[in-house]
Amino acid sequence: MRNLLEFLAKFNHWFVFLILEVISMVLLFQYNSYQGSVWFSSANVVAGQVMSWNADIESFFSMSKVNQELTQRNLYLEQQVKTLSGKLTEVTRDSGWMRRGQFELLKGYTLIPAKVVSNTLNRHDNLITIDKGTADGVAKDMGVACGNGVVGIVYLAASHYSVVIPVLNSESNISCQVRGRDYFGYLHWNGGNRKLAFVDDIPRHAHFRLYEQVETSGYSSVFPPGIAVGKILHVYNSADGLSYRLQVELSTDFANLRDVCVIDNKPMLERLEVLRAAQDSLKPKEEK
């Protein structure tokens, strides 16, 4: 014990120096936005690389199960495509429908494949880190989706990693609609169950059924229309009684999220710019 006290007394100035350094660094990064953003980006790169190695190891050991699930899903989707192709050919007497319509629309979007290297689930404001960044074409405010549906929106993009605000975040706000109907609202998550979220502001005159599908509306520059969100489980009145609130079971399983795609939103931005230009050109006529 005496040796320990002598050691502390001998090097006390070094301990004081280290404590003061830590305090100064905390004050610098906490109360200066520029230094804080630099620290956040640098720490995110280092942490992202470590988590990427960890994700690669987990992915290697789970590859057998993933391949089995993908094979089963591919077989199921192939059967669905064959069935729907046959029905559409019988109705339209046109076997060339596969080369048109939605398939032509999807060609206008660039998808950037990425892997999830970090994913929190037990917080009110969860975040996801993916292994693609600005060097790969990822930019802030791009949409992120997986094979099952919507994931979230890119919040911060570094050179090789990006942070995504997922649906499971109180700040998430995604425009959605009931599939096949012109009623849309905004998707929110209030914490708690990671499989359930809510769509607010559905008009009172809307007609729909339980278990109908909810998808992205395409009314924003983030997601194209038609990406799956989930299915309706319950219908509630809003707090003011002027609209409906839908409880939705999310189609994306965030607990097992691994492979995602970032959606390049340039075509959607161009489309919105054209719409805004058209609306601006009509304003003088409307005023007359």
Coordinates of C-alpha atoms in Angstrom, one line a residue:
M1 CA 0.0 0.0 0.0
R2 CA 2.8 2.4 0.9
N3 CA 4.6 1.6 -2.4
L4 CA 1.3 2.5 -4.2
L5 CA 1.1 5.9 -2.4
E6 CA 4.7 6.6 -3.1
F7 CA 4.1 5.9 -6.8
L8 CA 1.1 8.2 -6.9
A9 CA 2.9 10.9 -5.1
K10 CA 5.9 10.6 -7.4
F11 CA 3.9 10.8 -10.7
N12 CA 1.0 12.9 -9.5
H13 CA 1.7 15.7 -12.0
W14 CA 1.2 13.2 -14.8
F15 CA -2.1 12.1 -13.5
V16 CA -3.3 15.7 -13.1
F17 CA -2.1 16.4 -16.7
L18 CA -4.1 13.5 -18.1
I19 CA -7.2 14.4 -16.2
L20 CA -7.0 18.0 -17.5
E21 CA -6.4 16.8 -21.0
V22 CA -9.5 14.6 -20.9
I23 CA -11.6 17.5 -19.5
S24 CA -10.4 19.9 -22.2
M25 CA -11.1 17.3 -25.0
V26 CA -14.6 16.8 -23.7
L27 CA -15.3 20.5 -23.6
L28 CA -13.8 21.1 -27.0
F29 CA -15.8 18.4 -28.8
Q30 CA -19.1 18.9 -26.9
Y31 CA -19.4 22.7 -27.2
N32 CA -17.9 23.2 -30.7
S33 CA -20.0 22.0 -33.6
Y34 CA -17.1 21.8 -36.1
Q35 CA -14.7 19.9 -33.9
G36 CA -17.6 17.7 -32.8
S37 CA -18.5 16.8 -36.3
V38 CA -14.8 16.0 -37.2
W39 CA -14.5 13.8 -34.1
F40 CA -17.8 12.1 -34.9
S41 CA -16.8 11.4 -38.5
S42 CA -13.3 10.1 -37.5
A43 CA -14.6 7.9 -34.7
N44 CA -17.3 6.6 -37.0
V45 CA -14.7 5.5 -39.6
V46 CA -12.6 3.6 -36.9
A47 CA -15.7 2.1 -35.3
G48 CA -17.1 1.2 -38.7
Q49 CA -14.0 -0.7 -39.7
V50 CA -14.0 -2.7 -36.4
M51 CA -17.7 -3.4 -36.7
S52 CA -17.2 -4.4 -40.4
W53 CA -14.6 -7.0 -39.4
N54 CA -17.0 -8.3 -36.8
A55 CA -19.9 -8.4 -39.3
D56 CA -17.7 -10.3 -41.8
I57 CA -17.0 -13.0 -39.2
E58 CA -20.6 -13.3 -38.2
S59 CA -21.6 -13.3 -41.9
F60 CA -19.2 -16.1 -42.6
F61 CA -20.5 -18.4 -39.9
S62 CA -24.1 -17.7 -40.8
M63 CA -23.6 -18.1 -44.6
S64 CA -25.1 -21.6 -44.8
K65 CA -28.4 -20.5 -43.2
V66 CA -28.6 -17.4 -45.3
N67 CA -28.0 -19.3 -48.5
Q68 CA -30.7 -21.8 -47.6
E69 CA -33.2 -19.0 -46.9
L70 CA -32.3 -17.2 -50.1
T71 CA -32.8 -20.4 -52.1
Q72 CA -36.2 -21.0 -50.6
R73 CA -37.2 -17.4 -51.2
N74 CA -36.0 -17.5 -54.8
L75 CA -38.0 -20.7 -55.5
Y76 CA -41.1 -19.1 -53.9
L77 CA -40.7 -15.9 -56.0
E78 CA -40.1 -17.9 -59.2
Q79 CA -43.4 -19.7 -58.6
Q80 CA -45.2 -16.4 -58.0
V81 CA -43.7 -14.9 -61.2
K82 CA -44.8 -17.9 -63.3
T83 CA -48.3 -17.9 -61.8
L84 CA -48.8 -14.1 -62.3
S85 CA -47.2 -14.2 -65.8
G86 CA -49.6 -16.9 -66.9
K87 CA -52.6 -15.0 -65.5
L88 CA -51.6 -11.7 -67.1
T89 CA -50.9 -13.4 -70.4
E90 CA -54.4 -14.9 -70.3
V91 CA -56.1 -11.6 -69.5
T92 CA -54.1 -9.3 -71.8
R93 CA -53.1 -11.9 -74.5
D94 CA -49.8 -10.2 -74.4
S95 CA -46.6 -12.0 -73.3
G96 CA -44.4 -8.9 -73.7
W97 CA -45.8 -7.1 -70.6
M98 CA -42.7 -8.2 -68.6
R99 CA -40.5 -5.8 -70.7
R100 CA -42.6 -2.8 -69.9
G101 CA -44.4 -1.0 -67.1
Q102 CA -42.7 -1.3 -63.7
F103 CA -39.6 -3.0 -65.1
E104 CA -38.9 0.1 -67.3
L105 CA -39.5 2.4 -64.3
L106 CA -37.0 0.5 -62.1
K107 CA -34.3 1.0 -64.8
G108 CA -34.2 4.7 -63.9
Y109 CA -32.9 4.1 -60.4
T110 CA -29.4 3.2 -59.3
L111 CA -29.2 0.8 -56.4
I112 CA -26.0 0.7 -54.2
P113 CA -25.7 -2.6 -52.3
A114 CA -24.3 -2.4 -48.8
K115 CA -24.0 -4.4 -45.6
V116 CA -25.1 -3.5 -42.1
V117 CA -22.1 -3.4 -39.8
S118 CA -23.9 -1.9 -36.7
N119 CA -27.5 -1.8 -35.8
T120 CA -29.1 -0.7 -32.5
L121 CA -32.6 -1.9 -31.5
N122 CA -33.1 -1.1 -27.8
R123 CA -33.0 2.7 -28.0
H124 CA -35.7 5.4 -28.7
D125 CA -33.4 6.8 -31.5
N126 CA -31.7 3.8 -33.1
L127 CA -29.1 4.2 -35.8
I128 CA -27.7 1.8 -38.4
T129 CA -24.1 1.9 -39.9
I130 CA -23.5 0.6 -43.4
D131 CA -20.2 -0.2 -45.2
K132 CA -20.7 2.2 -48.1
G133 CA -20.1 6.0 -48.3
T134 CA -19.5 8.9 -50.5
A135 CA -16.8 7.1 -52.4
D136 CA -19.4 4.6 -53.5
G137 CA -22.0 7.2 -54.5
V138 CA -23.9 7.4 -51.2
A139 CA -25.2 10.8 -50.1
K140 CA -27.2 12.3 -47.3
D141 CA -31.0 11.9 -47.6
M142 CA -30.9 8.8 -49.8
G143 CA -33.4 6.1 -49.1
V144 CA -32.3 2.7 -47.8
A145 CA -34.3 -0.5 -48.4
C146 CA -33.9 -4.3 -48.2
G147 CA -35.5 -7.3 -49.8
N148 CA -38.5 -7.1 -47.4
G149 CA -39.1 -3.3 -47.5
V150 CA -38.2 0.1 -46.2
V151 CA -35.2 0.4 -43.9
G152 CA -34.6 4.2 -43.4
I153 CA -32.8 7.3 -44.7
V154 CA -29.1 8.2 -44.9
Y155 CA -28.3 10.8 -42.2
L156 CA -24.5 11.1 -42.5
A157 CA -22.1 9.8 -45.2
A158 CA -18.3 9.6 -44.8
S159 CA -15.9 8.2 -47.4
H160 CA -16.5 4.5 -46.8
Y161 CA -19.3 4.3 -44.1
S162 CA -22.7 5.9 -43.6
V163 CA -25.1 6.4 -40.8
V164 CA -28.8 5.6 -41.5
I165 CA -31.8 6.8 -39.5
P166 CA -34.0 3.7 -39.6
V167 CA -37.8 3.4 -39.3
L168 CA -37.1 2.5 -35.6
N169 CA -36.1 6.1 -34.8
S170 CA -38.4 8.8 -33.3
E171 CA -37.0 11.2 -36.0
S172 CA -38.1 9.0 -38.9
N173 CA -40.9 10.4 -41.0
I174 CA -41.7 8.6 -44.3
S175 CA -44.6 9.3 -46.6
C176 CA -46.7 6.1 -47.1
Q177 CA -50.0 5.1 -48.7
V178 CA -52.4 2.1 -48.6
R179 CA -51.6 -0.1 -51.6
G180 CA -54.1 0.4 -54.4
R181 CA -55.7 3.4 -52.8
D182 CA -55.0 7.1 -52.9
Y183 CA -54.9 7.6 -49.2
F184 CA -51.5 8.5 -47.7
G185 CA -50.0 9.5 -44.4
Y186 CA -46.7 9.5 -42.5
L187 CA -44.9 6.6 -40.9
H188 CA -43.7 7.0 -37.3
W189 CA -42.3 4.8 -34.6
N190 CA -42.9 5.6 -31.0
G191 CA -40.5 3.1 -29.4
G192 CA -41.3 -0.2 -27.8
N193 CA -42.1 -3.1 -30.1
R194 CA -39.7 -3.0 -33.1
K195 CA -42.2 -4.8 -35.3
L196 CA -44.9 -2.2 -35.0
A197 CA -45.2 1.4 -36.2
F198 CA -48.0 3.9 -37.0
V199 CA -49.2 5.7 -40.0
D200 CA -50.8 9.1 -39.1
D201 CA -53.0 11.6 -41.0
I202 CA -55.0 9.1 -43.0
P203 CA -58.2 11.0 -44.0
R204 CA -61.5 10.1 -42.3
H205 CA -63.2 9.4 -45.7
A206 CA -60.7 6.7 -46.5
H207 CA -61.9 3.2 -47.2
F208 CA -59.6 0.2 -46.5
R209 CA -59.5 -3.1 -44.7
L210 CA -57.4 -4.7 -42.0
Y211 CA -54.3 -6.5 -43.3
E212 CA -54.1 -4.4 -46.4
Q213 CA -50.5 -3.5 -47.4
V214 CA -48.9 -0.2 -46.8
E215 CA -46.2 1.0 -49.1
T216 CA -44.1 4.2 -49.9
S217 CA -46.2 6.8 -51.7
G218 CA -43.5 8.3 -53.9
Y219 CA -44.5 11.8 -52.8
S220 CA -41.0 12.7 -51.6
S221 CA -37.5 12.7 -53.2
V222 CA -36.3 9.8 -51.0
F223 CA -38.3 6.7 -51.9
P224 CA -39.9 5.7 -55.2
P225 CA -43.5 4.5 -54.9
G226 CA -44.4 0.9 -54.1
I227 CA -41.7 -0.2 -51.6
A228 CA -43.3 -2.4 -49.0
V229 CA -43.7 -0.9 -45.5
G230 CA -46.0 -3.4 -43.7
K231 CA -49.6 -4.5 -43.2
I232 CA -52.5 -2.8 -41.3
L233 CA -53.2 -4.5 -37.9
H234 CA -55.5 -1.9 -36.2
V235 CA -57.2 1.4 -36.9
Y236 CA -57.5 4.2 -34.3
N237 CA -58.8 7.7 -34.3
S238 CA -56.3 10.5 -34.1
A239 CA -56.0 12.6 -31.0
D240 CA -58.1 15.4 -32.6
G241 CA -60.6 13.0 -34.2
L242 CA -60.0 14.5 -37.7
S243 CA -58.1 11.5 -39.2
Y244 CA -57.2 7.9 -38.7
R245 CA -54.1 6.3 -37.2
L246 CA -53.0 3.0 -38.5
Q247 CA -51.0 0.5 -36.5
V248 CA -48.7 -1.3 -39.0
E249 CA -46.7 -4.5 -38.7
L250 CA -43.4 -3.7 -40.4
S251 CA -42.3 -6.0 -43.2
T252 CA -38.6 -5.4 -42.4
D253 CA -37.1 -7.6 -39.7
F254 CA -34.6 -5.1 -38.2
A255 CA -33.3 -7.8 -35.8
N256 CA -31.9 -9.8 -38.7
L257 CA -31.0 -7.0 -41.0
R258 CA -27.8 -7.7 -43.0
D259 CA -28.0 -6.8 -46.7
V260 CA -29.5 -3.5 -47.8
C261 CA -29.6 -1.2 -50.9
V262 CA -29.2 2.6 -51.0
I263 CA -31.5 4.1 -53.6
D264 CA -29.9 6.9 -55.7
N265 CA -32.6 9.6 -55.6
K266 CA -31.4 11.7 -58.7
P267 CA -34.4 10.5 -60.9
M268 CA -36.8 11.4 -58.1
L269 CA -35.2 14.8 -57.5
E270 CA -35.5 15.6 -61.3
R271 CA -39.1 14.5 -61.3
L272 CA -40.0 16.8 -58.4
E273 CA -38.1 19.7 -60.0
V274 CA -40.2 19.2 -63.1
L275 CA -43.4 19.1 -61.1
R276 CA -42.5 22.3 -59.2
A277 CA -41.6 24.0 -62.4
A278 CA -45.0 23.1 -63.9
Q279 CA -46.8 24.3 -60.8
D280 CA -44.9 27.6 -60.9
S281 CA -45.8 28.1 -64.5
L282 CA -49.5 27.6 -63.8
K283 CA -49.6 30.1 -60.9
P284 CA -50.0 33.2 -63.1
K285 CA -52.9 31.6 -64.9
E286 CA -54.6 30.6 -61.7
E287 CA -54.2 34.2 -60.3
K288 CA -55.8 35.6 -63.5

